[in-house]
Amino acid sequence: MRIIKQVATALIRPSLKTVPRIMSRGLQANRTHGVDKNVWVEFSQLAADYKTVNLGQGFPDFSPPKFVQDAFCKAICGGPAMHQYTRAFGHPPLVKSLAKFFSRVVGHDIDPFEDVLVTVGAYQALFSAFQALIEDGDEVIIIEPFFDCYQPMVKMAGGEPVYIPLRPKDSGSAVLSSGDWVLSPEELASKFTPRTKAIVINTPNNPLGKVYKREELQMIADLCIKHNVLCISDEVYEWLTYDTAKHVKIASLPGMWERTITIGSGGKTFSATGWKVGWAISSGHIIKHMKTIHQNTVYHCATAAQEAVAQGFEREHEAFGSPESYFQQLPATLSHKRDKLASCLASVGLKPIMPEGGYFMTADFSSLKVDYKKTTAEDEADDFRFVKWLIKEKGLATIPVSAFYSPEHRKDFEKYIRFCFVKEDSTLDAAMDILKKWSDGE
Ligand code: PMP
Ligand code: GLN
């Protein structure tokens, strides 16, 4: 009787190996097609597998400043509320601190509850912006090289990315600078069509370190206003500028506040990338639609981490412009690391492009005489092959720069790799040691 029952059940219920009927239509949703490769997933794993000196993925290998660590500890031990949900669109102390802090920087009165959305890192701010504002057939202009997630996010929202590369101009100077990488105003103007909904900019830029000058931003702003286009401005490295470079917020230019979404990251601001606290600041009529995406996806972000970032901004508001400010101290520390890395790269025959901001340095490896092609797959881009060789044979991890380009333009930029310098001096020294030994033929 039991056997008959089992057979009957098996006949009614398909076995696990049987493809359920719904899958005959195809398991995979269309939006996942063509966006399955991810440079961080691939290269972070390789860096770990080969126990490399890791100048690949962008994160500090030192602790955040003590005042935000203390604030986090205090929050964690601060009673039950810190361990429960807070306001969906941002913990009230955090949206208030962000509004207070950035009102001064943007020169516009920011409403903490209408104009700010707190997100799970800058990633989710970007995702919410694309989901809320882009629809099927909308074109989104992306400036290359670009932080890689812009492209899949635009596509997943149904949009069409339209690319324009920054091109290096010959400045005549022996030292290459990210400032020499520029947009052609005519080429950019030609990318705007009646279908253009938004342009994405990233300043300071990842991976080049370009810090857009006011005139460059004004040229972009003029086109946005002329064509009634939104501007998504990724400014996660806004405090990291070097020498005479100055970060300018495109939202602060006339006519831009009401069409710009400015995106920031607590992870980059306070050297705490694992906290994943980010934000979008814009006019309430834009933020309102991003809130719709947020409330139906993530709903709310970790309370204690938001509290710590709020305390960090309160402290920085007090210290603003003074030598005690972390926003002054971190770039001062990093500019030494940048200079040290640049001269080491140059000494081994890599040609660094000096970043004006951010914490990455791009270098041209095309004049090196190494046979990195012997041990790597032929069907891969040159920079991917070189980075894999460097990881596997020399124990040093970096990132291939063609990952920051569209398939259309990738081929022209396969001779660059990216180094991250937000690292302890001992890590940088270990990396430089590897490079020097290698160039000495060891
Ligand atoms: N934008 C840029 C340009 C980045 O480099 C990163 C990487 N941190 C992000 C956005 C995402 O930031 P978060 O870690 O805060 O999500
Ligand atoms: N933004 C960081 C970088 O450029 C890390 C991104 C990531 O790990 N997804 O290295």
Short mmCIF file of C-alpha atoms and ligand atoms in Angstrom, two decimals:
data_model
loop_
_atom_site.label_atom_id
_atom_site.label_comp_id
_atom_site.label_asym_id
_atom_site.label_seq_id
_atom_site.Cartn_x
_atom_site.Cartn_y
_atom_site.Cartn_z
CA MET A 1 0.00 0.00 0.00
CA ARG A 2 2.83 2.34 0.99
CA ILE A 3 4.69 1.57 -2.24
CA ILE A 4 1.61 2.30 -4.33
CA LYS A 5 1.23 5.61 -2.49
CA GLN A 6 4.89 6.54 -3.15
CA VAL A 7 4.59 5.69 -6.85
CA ALA A 8 1.38 7.70 -7.11
CA THR A 9 2.99 10.71 -5.40
CA ALA A 10 6.02 10.51 -7.69
CA LEU A 11 3.74 10.50 -10.72
CA ILE A 12 1.85 13.54 -9.54
CA ARG A 13 4.84 15.51 -8.21
CA PRO A 14 7.67 15.88 -10.78
CA SER A 15 11.09 14.76 -9.56
CA LEU A 16 13.68 17.44 -8.84
CA LYS A 17 15.42 16.58 -12.09
CA THR A 18 12.31 17.31 -14.16
CA VAL A 19 12.29 20.87 -15.48
CA PRO A 20 9.17 22.52 -14.06
CA ARG A 21 6.77 23.73 -16.74
CA ILE A 22 7.38 27.40 -15.98
CA MET A 23 11.05 26.93 -16.89
CA SER A 24 10.24 25.76 -20.40
CA ARG A 25 9.82 29.47 -21.11
CA GLY A 26 13.42 29.99 -20.00
CA LEU A 27 14.72 30.33 -16.47
CA GLN A 28 16.72 33.49 -16.96
CA ALA A 29 15.07 36.91 -17.08
CA ASN A 30 16.16 38.98 -20.05
CA ARG A 31 17.55 41.74 -17.89
CA THR A 32 20.33 39.44 -16.68
CA HIS A 33 21.59 38.73 -20.20
CA GLY A 34 24.98 40.22 -21.05
CA VAL A 35 25.57 41.70 -17.59
CA ASP A 36 26.76 38.56 -15.81
CA LYS A 37 30.52 39.30 -15.87
CA ASN A 38 31.87 41.50 -13.10
CA VAL A 39 35.45 42.69 -12.83
CA TRP A 40 35.34 42.99 -8.99
CA VAL A 41 34.04 39.48 -8.50
CA GLU A 42 36.65 38.04 -10.84
CA PHE A 43 39.71 39.99 -9.73
CA SER A 44 39.00 40.10 -5.99
CA GLN A 45 38.79 36.30 -6.06
CA LEU A 46 42.03 36.01 -8.02
CA ALA A 47 43.78 38.45 -5.67
CA ALA A 48 42.69 36.30 -2.71
CA ASP A 49 43.47 32.95 -4.35
CA TYR A 50 47.03 34.00 -5.15
CA LYS A 51 47.57 35.76 -1.79
CA THR A 52 48.74 38.86 -3.60
CA VAL A 53 49.82 42.28 -2.48
CA ASN A 54 46.46 43.80 -3.32
CA LEU A 55 46.34 47.16 -5.13
CA GLY A 56 43.23 46.02 -7.02
CA GLN A 57 39.79 46.62 -5.52
CA GLY A 58 39.38 50.10 -4.05
CA PHE A 59 39.30 49.93 -0.27
CA PRO A 60 41.62 51.23 2.45
CA ASP A 61 43.62 48.59 4.33
CA PHE A 62 43.79 50.95 7.34
CA SER A 63 41.09 51.77 9.90
CA PRO A 64 38.58 54.60 9.62
CA PRO A 65 39.31 57.67 11.78
CA LYS A 66 38.83 57.10 15.50
CA PHE A 67 35.90 59.51 15.83
CA VAL A 68 33.69 57.46 13.50
CA GLN A 69 34.81 54.13 14.96
CA ASP A 70 33.93 55.46 18.42
CA ALA A 71 30.60 56.71 17.11
CA PHE A 72 29.83 53.26 15.69
CA CYS A 73 30.75 51.52 18.98
CA LYS A 74 28.65 54.01 20.92
CA ALA A 75 25.73 53.41 18.59
CA ILE A 76 25.99 49.63 18.95
CA CYS A 77 26.01 49.91 22.75
CA GLY A 78 23.48 52.71 22.79
CA GLY A 79 20.31 50.78 23.56
CA PRO A 80 17.62 48.91 21.67
CA ALA A 81 16.65 51.57 19.10
CA MET A 82 20.04 51.37 17.38
CA HIS A 83 19.40 47.71 16.59
CA GLN A 84 15.97 48.21 15.06
CA TYR A 85 14.57 49.77 11.89
CA THR A 86 14.81 53.50 11.58
CA ARG A 87 13.13 55.87 9.11
CA ALA A 88 12.92 54.18 5.69
CA PHE A 89 14.43 57.04 3.68
CA GLY A 90 17.26 57.76 6.09
CA HIS A 91 17.90 57.82 9.84
CA PRO A 92 16.75 61.30 10.94
CA PRO A 93 20.12 62.32 12.48
CA LEU A 94 21.87 61.34 9.24
CA VAL A 95 19.56 63.12 6.78
CA LYS A 96 19.74 66.20 9.02
CA SER A 97 23.57 66.14 9.13
CA LEU A 98 23.82 65.55 5.38
CA ALA A 99 21.39 68.39 4.66
CA LYS A 100 23.23 70.76 7.00
CA PHE A 101 26.65 69.83 5.66
CA PHE A 102 25.81 69.87 1.96
CA SER A 103 23.60 72.97 2.07
CA ARG A 104 26.82 74.83 2.82
CA VAL A 105 28.74 73.05 0.05
CA VAL A 106 26.09 73.22 -2.70
CA GLY A 107 24.95 76.71 -1.78
CA HIS A 108 21.32 75.57 -1.75
CA ASP A 109 18.99 75.04 1.19
CA ILE A 110 18.61 71.25 1.32
CA ASP A 111 15.52 69.83 3.02
CA PRO A 112 16.59 66.78 5.06
CA PHE A 113 13.31 64.93 4.59
CA GLU A 114 12.45 65.88 1.00
CA ASP A 115 15.81 66.21 -0.76
CA VAL A 116 17.90 63.37 0.72
CA LEU A 117 17.67 59.59 0.39
CA VAL A 118 20.00 57.31 2.35
CA THR A 119 20.92 54.12 0.50
CA VAL A 120 22.98 50.94 0.84
CA GLY A 121 26.15 52.52 -0.44
CA ALA A 122 26.47 54.69 -3.51
CA TYR A 123 25.66 51.55 -5.51
CA GLN A 124 22.05 51.56 -4.35
CA ALA A 125 21.73 55.32 -4.87
CA LEU A 126 22.79 54.75 -8.51
CA PHE A 127 20.46 51.78 -8.88
CA SER A 128 17.49 53.70 -7.43
CA ALA A 129 18.19 56.65 -9.71
CA PHE A 130 18.25 54.53 -12.88
CA GLN A 131 15.22 52.48 -11.85
CA ALA A 132 13.22 55.55 -10.89
CA LEU A 133 14.09 57.78 -13.84
CA ILE A 134 15.00 55.68 -16.87
CA GLU A 135 12.60 53.70 -18.96
CA ASP A 136 12.53 51.58 -22.09
CA GLY A 137 14.25 53.32 -24.96
CA ASP A 138 15.65 56.24 -22.94
CA GLU A 139 19.23 57.08 -23.81
CA VAL A 140 21.78 57.70 -21.06
CA ILE A 141 25.11 59.31 -21.91
CA ILE A 142 28.05 57.70 -20.11
CA ILE A 143 31.54 59.21 -20.17
CA GLU A 144 34.36 56.69 -20.54
CA PRO A 145 36.23 55.42 -18.64
CA PHE A 146 33.28 54.89 -16.24
CA PHE A 147 32.69 53.05 -12.99
CA ASP A 148 31.60 49.75 -14.48
CA CYS A 149 28.14 49.35 -12.87
CA TYR A 150 26.62 52.31 -14.76
CA GLN A 151 26.26 50.26 -17.91
CA PRO A 152 24.42 47.20 -16.47
CA MET A 153 22.26 49.45 -14.30
CA VAL A 154 21.14 51.53 -17.29
CA LYS A 155 20.45 48.35 -19.26
CA MET A 156 18.53 46.71 -16.41
CA ALA A 157 16.30 49.80 -16.30
CA GLY A 158 15.57 49.35 -20.02
CA GLY A 159 17.75 52.28 -21.07
CA GLU A 160 20.34 52.50 -23.82
CA PRO A 161 23.84 53.61 -22.86
CA VAL A 162 25.44 56.09 -25.28
CA TYR A 163 29.19 56.34 -24.78
CA ILE A 164 31.67 59.15 -25.19
CA PRO A 165 35.33 58.67 -24.27
CA LEU A 166 37.57 61.16 -22.58
CA ARG A 167 40.56 61.43 -24.90
CA PRO A 168 44.14 62.19 -23.90
CA LYS A 169 45.43 65.44 -25.40
CA ASP A 170 49.12 66.10 -25.78
CA SER A 171 49.95 68.68 -23.13
CA GLY A 172 53.65 68.60 -24.03
CA SER A 173 54.45 67.83 -20.40
CA ALA A 174 56.70 64.89 -19.47
CA VAL A 175 54.32 63.95 -16.65
CA LEU A 176 50.94 62.73 -17.87
CA SER A 177 47.98 64.03 -15.88
CA SER A 178 44.35 62.96 -15.62
CA GLY A 179 43.60 66.62 -16.43
CA ASP A 180 44.85 65.97 -19.98
CA TRP A 181 41.96 63.57 -20.56
CA VAL A 182 39.18 65.72 -21.96
CA LEU A 183 35.81 65.63 -23.68
CA SER A 184 35.36 67.10 -27.12
CA PRO A 185 32.50 69.63 -26.71
CA GLU A 186 31.34 68.97 -30.31
CA GLU A 187 31.39 65.22 -29.85
CA LEU A 188 29.49 65.49 -26.58
CA ALA A 189 26.88 67.78 -28.14
CA SER A 190 26.39 65.24 -30.94
CA LYS A 191 25.41 62.56 -28.39
CA PHE A 192 22.32 64.43 -27.20
CA THR A 193 19.14 63.37 -29.03
CA PRO A 194 15.41 63.75 -28.31
CA ARG A 195 15.67 60.37 -26.53
CA THR A 196 18.42 61.46 -24.10
CA LYS A 197 17.07 61.31 -20.55
CA ALA A 198 20.25 61.62 -18.50
CA ILE A 199 24.03 61.95 -18.48
CA VAL A 200 26.22 60.29 -15.84
CA ILE A 201 29.35 62.06 -14.68
CA ASN A 202 31.89 60.93 -12.09
CA THR A 203 34.22 63.48 -10.54
CA PRO A 204 36.82 62.76 -9.21
CA ASN A 205 36.71 59.94 -11.72
CA ASN A 206 37.32 56.27 -11.10
CA PRO A 207 39.68 54.99 -12.58
CA LEU A 208 41.53 58.02 -14.09
CA GLY A 209 41.34 60.43 -11.16
CA LYS A 210 40.18 63.26 -13.39
CA VAL A 211 38.66 66.16 -11.46
CA TYR A 212 36.37 68.07 -13.81
CA LYS A 213 37.11 71.78 -13.99
CA ARG A 214 34.32 74.32 -13.57
CA GLU A 215 34.42 75.15 -17.33
CA GLU A 216 34.08 71.47 -18.24
CA LEU A 217 31.11 71.10 -15.89
CA GLN A 218 29.57 74.29 -17.25
CA MET A 219 29.79 72.89 -20.78
CA ILE A 220 27.98 69.71 -19.63
CA ALA A 221 25.44 71.78 -17.65
CA ASP A 222 24.67 73.98 -20.67
CA LEU A 223 23.86 70.87 -22.73
CA CYS A 224 21.70 69.40 -19.94
CA ILE A 225 19.72 72.61 -19.72
CA LYS A 226 19.45 73.03 -23.49
CA HIS A 227 18.13 69.48 -23.97
CA ASN A 228 16.22 69.24 -20.68
CA VAL A 229 18.31 66.29 -19.49
CA LEU A 230 19.00 64.96 -15.97
CA CYS A 231 22.52 64.74 -14.58
CA ILE A 232 23.52 61.87 -12.30
CA SER A 233 26.71 63.03 -10.63
CA ASP A 234 28.72 60.36 -8.81
CA GLU A 235 30.92 62.25 -6.35
CA VAL A 236 31.98 59.49 -3.96
CA TYR A 237 35.62 60.72 -3.97
CA GLU A 238 34.71 64.39 -3.53
CA TRP A 239 37.12 65.04 -0.61
CA LEU A 240 40.10 63.50 -2.37
CA THR A 241 41.70 66.14 -4.57
CA TYR A 242 45.41 66.92 -4.89
CA ASP A 243 47.67 69.86 -5.73
CA THR A 244 45.56 72.68 -7.17
CA ALA A 245 42.58 70.54 -8.26
CA LYS A 246 39.27 71.60 -6.70
CA HIS A 247 36.09 69.57 -6.60
CA VAL A 248 33.12 71.47 -8.01
CA LYS A 249 29.59 70.19 -7.60
CA ILE A 250 27.67 70.39 -10.86
CA ALA A 251 24.49 70.79 -8.75
CA SER A 252 25.86 74.15 -7.60
CA LEU A 253 25.92 75.61 -11.15
CA PRO A 254 22.97 77.84 -12.12
CA GLY A 255 19.94 75.87 -13.26
CA MET A 256 21.42 72.50 -12.25
CA TRP A 257 20.05 71.87 -8.73
CA GLU A 258 16.62 70.86 -10.02
CA ARG A 259 18.01 68.41 -12.58
CA THR A 260 21.01 66.87 -10.77
CA ILE A 261 21.16 63.82 -8.51
CA THR A 262 24.38 64.00 -6.48
CA ILE A 263 25.56 60.68 -5.14
CA GLY A 264 27.91 60.18 -2.18
CA SER A 265 29.34 57.35 -0.08
CA GLY A 266 30.03 57.12 3.65
CA GLY A 267 32.38 54.26 2.78
CA LYS A 268 34.62 56.52 0.69
CA THR A 269 34.14 59.60 2.89
CA PHE A 270 35.21 57.92 6.13
CA SER A 271 37.39 55.05 4.80
CA ALA A 272 34.79 52.48 5.84
CA THR A 273 33.67 50.80 2.63
CA GLY A 274 32.15 47.85 4.50
CA TRP A 275 29.55 50.04 6.23
CA LYS A 276 27.68 50.52 2.95
CA VAL A 277 26.01 53.83 3.76
CA GLY A 278 25.43 56.03 0.74
CA TRP A 279 23.07 58.80 -0.27
CA ALA A 280 21.45 60.71 -3.09
CA ILE A 281 20.79 64.42 -2.79
CA SER A 282 18.52 66.18 -5.24
CA SER A 283 15.41 68.24 -5.52
CA GLY A 284 12.43 66.64 -3.72
CA HIS A 285 10.55 66.20 -7.02
CA ILE A 286 13.28 63.75 -8.14
CA ILE A 287 14.05 62.11 -4.78
CA LYS A 288 10.36 61.29 -4.41
CA HIS A 289 10.57 58.76 -7.28
CA MET A 290 13.79 57.26 -5.95
CA LYS A 291 12.02 56.79 -2.61
CA THR A 292 9.39 54.72 -4.44
CA ILE A 293 12.09 52.32 -5.66
CA HIS A 294 13.81 52.29 -2.27
CA GLN A 295 10.68 51.56 -0.22
CA ASN A 296 9.82 48.62 -2.47
CA THR A 297 13.28 47.07 -2.60
CA VAL A 298 15.63 47.72 0.32
CA TYR A 299 13.22 49.75 2.46
CA HIS A 300 15.82 50.91 4.98
CA CYS A 301 19.54 50.75 5.75
CA ALA A 302 21.52 49.61 8.83
CA THR A 303 20.69 51.99 11.70
CA ALA A 304 23.94 51.95 13.70
CA ALA A 305 26.08 52.56 10.60
CA GLN A 306 23.87 55.52 9.66
CA GLU A 307 24.19 56.90 13.18
CA ALA A 308 28.01 56.66 12.98
CA VAL A 309 28.11 58.43 9.61
CA ALA A 310 25.80 61.14 11.01
CA GLN A 311 28.20 61.69 13.92
CA GLY A 312 31.09 61.79 11.44
CA PHE A 313 29.43 64.59 9.47
CA GLU A 314 28.59 66.49 12.66
CA ARG A 315 32.25 66.35 13.63
CA GLU A 316 33.38 67.39 10.14
CA HIS A 317 30.89 70.26 10.11
CA GLU A 318 32.61 71.64 13.20
CA ALA A 319 36.11 71.02 11.82
CA PHE A 320 35.33 72.16 8.27
CA GLY A 321 38.30 73.87 6.59
CA SER A 322 40.58 73.37 9.60
CA PRO A 323 43.69 71.14 9.72
CA GLU A 324 41.78 68.81 12.10
CA SER A 325 39.26 67.99 9.41
CA TYR A 326 39.53 64.42 8.09
CA PHE A 327 38.55 65.86 4.71
CA GLN A 328 41.88 67.74 4.77
CA GLN A 329 43.97 65.07 6.46
CA LEU A 330 43.10 62.12 4.23
CA PRO A 331 43.99 63.82 0.90
CA ALA A 332 47.21 65.16 2.46
CA THR A 333 48.21 61.61 3.44
CA LEU A 334 47.16 60.18 0.12
CA SER A 335 49.01 62.70 -1.98
CA HIS A 336 52.33 61.37 -0.58
CA LYS A 337 51.30 57.82 -1.36
CA ARG A 338 50.29 58.89 -4.86
CA ASP A 339 53.67 60.57 -5.52
CA LYS A 340 55.62 57.60 -4.19
CA LEU A 341 53.68 55.12 -6.31
CA ALA A 342 53.98 57.30 -9.43
CA SER A 343 57.76 57.54 -9.21
CA CYS A 344 58.08 53.82 -8.60
CA LEU A 345 55.88 53.00 -11.60
CA ALA A 346 57.88 55.36 -13.80
CA SER A 347 61.16 53.83 -12.64
CA VAL A 348 60.12 50.36 -13.82
CA GLY A 349 58.90 51.56 -17.22
CA LEU A 350 55.18 51.85 -16.54
CA LYS A 351 53.83 55.26 -17.57
CA PRO A 352 51.57 56.58 -14.81
CA ILE A 353 48.83 59.13 -15.41
CA MET A 354 48.97 61.39 -12.38
CA PRO A 355 45.49 61.48 -10.81
CA GLU A 356 44.19 64.90 -9.69
CA GLY A 357 41.78 63.17 -7.32
CA GLY A 358 40.39 59.88 -6.02
CA TYR A 359 42.54 56.97 -4.91
CA PHE A 360 43.46 55.24 -8.11
CA MET A 361 46.33 55.59 -10.56
CA THR A 362 46.19 54.40 -14.14
CA ALA A 363 49.41 53.40 -15.91
CA ASP A 364 50.30 52.47 -19.48
CA PHE A 365 52.18 49.15 -19.60
CA SER A 366 52.59 48.96 -23.38
CA SER A 367 56.31 49.75 -23.46
CA LEU A 368 57.23 46.94 -21.04
CA LYS A 369 59.10 44.06 -22.55
CA VAL A 370 57.51 41.11 -20.78
CA ASP A 371 56.00 38.01 -22.25
CA TYR A 372 52.77 38.00 -20.31
CA LYS A 373 50.95 36.41 -23.23
CA LYS A 374 52.62 33.01 -22.83
CA THR A 375 50.58 31.96 -19.81
CA THR A 376 47.24 33.68 -20.44
CA ALA A 377 44.17 33.03 -22.59
CA GLU A 378 44.32 34.36 -26.14
CA ASP A 379 40.69 35.41 -26.31
CA GLU A 380 41.11 37.96 -23.54
CA ALA A 381 41.94 41.66 -23.77
CA ASP A 382 45.63 42.56 -23.39
CA ASP A 383 45.14 44.35 -20.08
CA PHE A 384 43.20 41.39 -18.63
CA ARG A 385 46.03 39.10 -19.69
CA PHE A 386 48.69 41.38 -18.25
CA VAL A 387 46.85 41.76 -14.90
CA LYS A 388 46.38 37.98 -14.64
CA TRP A 389 50.05 37.43 -15.36
CA LEU A 390 50.99 40.02 -12.72
CA ILE A 391 48.76 38.31 -10.15
CA LYS A 392 49.82 34.77 -10.89
CA GLU A 393 53.51 35.23 -11.66
CA LYS A 394 54.44 38.24 -9.54
CA GLY A 395 51.88 38.24 -6.71
CA LEU A 396 50.64 41.78 -7.33
CA ALA A 397 46.96 42.56 -7.93
CA THR A 398 45.72 45.51 -10.02
CA ILE A 399 42.63 46.07 -12.24
CA PRO A 400 42.47 46.09 -16.08
CA VAL A 401 41.22 49.46 -17.30
CA SER A 402 39.33 48.21 -20.37
CA ALA A 403 36.73 46.96 -17.84
CA PHE A 404 35.76 50.65 -17.53
CA TYR A 405 34.94 50.92 -21.26
CA SER A 406 32.09 49.95 -23.54
CA PRO A 407 32.63 47.04 -25.95
CA GLU A 408 32.76 49.67 -28.75
CA HIS A 409 35.76 51.52 -27.34
CA ARG A 410 37.45 48.87 -25.19
CA LYS A 411 40.01 47.89 -27.83
CA ASP A 412 41.57 51.38 -27.83
CA PHE A 413 42.22 51.34 -24.09
CA GLU A 414 43.70 47.90 -23.46
CA LYS A 415 47.16 49.18 -22.56
CA TYR A 416 46.28 50.54 -19.12
CA ILE A 417 46.02 49.03 -15.65
CA ARG A 418 44.73 50.64 -12.44
CA PHE A 419 46.56 50.72 -9.09
CA CYS A 420 44.78 51.58 -5.83
CA PHE A 421 46.91 53.64 -3.43
CA VAL A 422 44.62 54.02 -0.41
CA LYS A 423 46.90 51.56 1.39
CA GLU A 424 49.27 51.39 4.34
CA ASP A 425 52.82 52.42 3.41
CA SER A 426 53.91 48.85 4.17
CA THR A 427 51.49 47.53 1.50
CA LEU A 428 52.71 50.07 -1.03
CA ASP A 429 56.33 49.24 -0.16
CA ALA A 430 55.64 45.53 -0.69
CA ALA A 431 54.10 46.31 -4.10
CA MET A 432 57.04 48.52 -5.06
CA ASP A 433 59.41 45.80 -3.98
CA ILE A 434 57.75 43.37 -6.36
CA LEU A 435 57.96 45.88 -9.22
CA LYS A 436 61.60 46.72 -8.57
CA LYS A 437 62.70 43.08 -8.30
CA TRP A 438 60.90 42.32 -11.48
CA SER A 439 62.47 45.22 -13.37
CA ASP A 440 65.90 44.12 -12.08
CA GLY A 441 65.19 40.81 -13.81
CA GLU A 442 64.81 38.78 -10.60
N1 PMP B 1 30.86 55.08 -7.52
C1 PMP B 1 32.18 54.97 -7.71
C2 PMP B 1 32.85 55.87 -8.69
C3 PMP B 1 32.91 54.02 -7.00
O1 PMP B 1 34.22 53.91 -7.19
C4 PMP B 1 32.23 53.19 -6.08
C5 PMP B 1 33.00 52.11 -5.38
N2 PMP B 1 33.05 52.34 -4.06
C6 PMP B 1 30.85 53.36 -5.91
C7 PMP B 1 30.20 54.32 -6.66
C8 PMP B 1 30.08 52.51 -4.95
O2 PMP B 1 30.25 52.98 -3.63
P1 PMP B 1 29.68 52.24 -2.35
O3 PMP B 1 30.74 51.32 -1.88
O4 PMP B 1 29.36 53.34 -1.38
O5 PMP B 1 28.44 51.51 -2.78
N1 GLN B 2 34.67 51.12 -6.10
C1 GLN B 2 35.67 50.18 -5.79
C2 GLN B 2 36.73 50.15 -6.88
O1 GLN B 2 36.61 50.82 -7.88
C3 GLN B 2 35.14 48.77 -5.53
C4 GLN B 2 33.97 48.34 -6.31
C5 GLN B 2 33.53 46.94 -5.98
O2 GLN B 2 34.20 46.21 -5.28
N2 GLN B 2 32.41 46.54 -6.48
O3 GLN B 2 37.69 49.46 -6.74
#
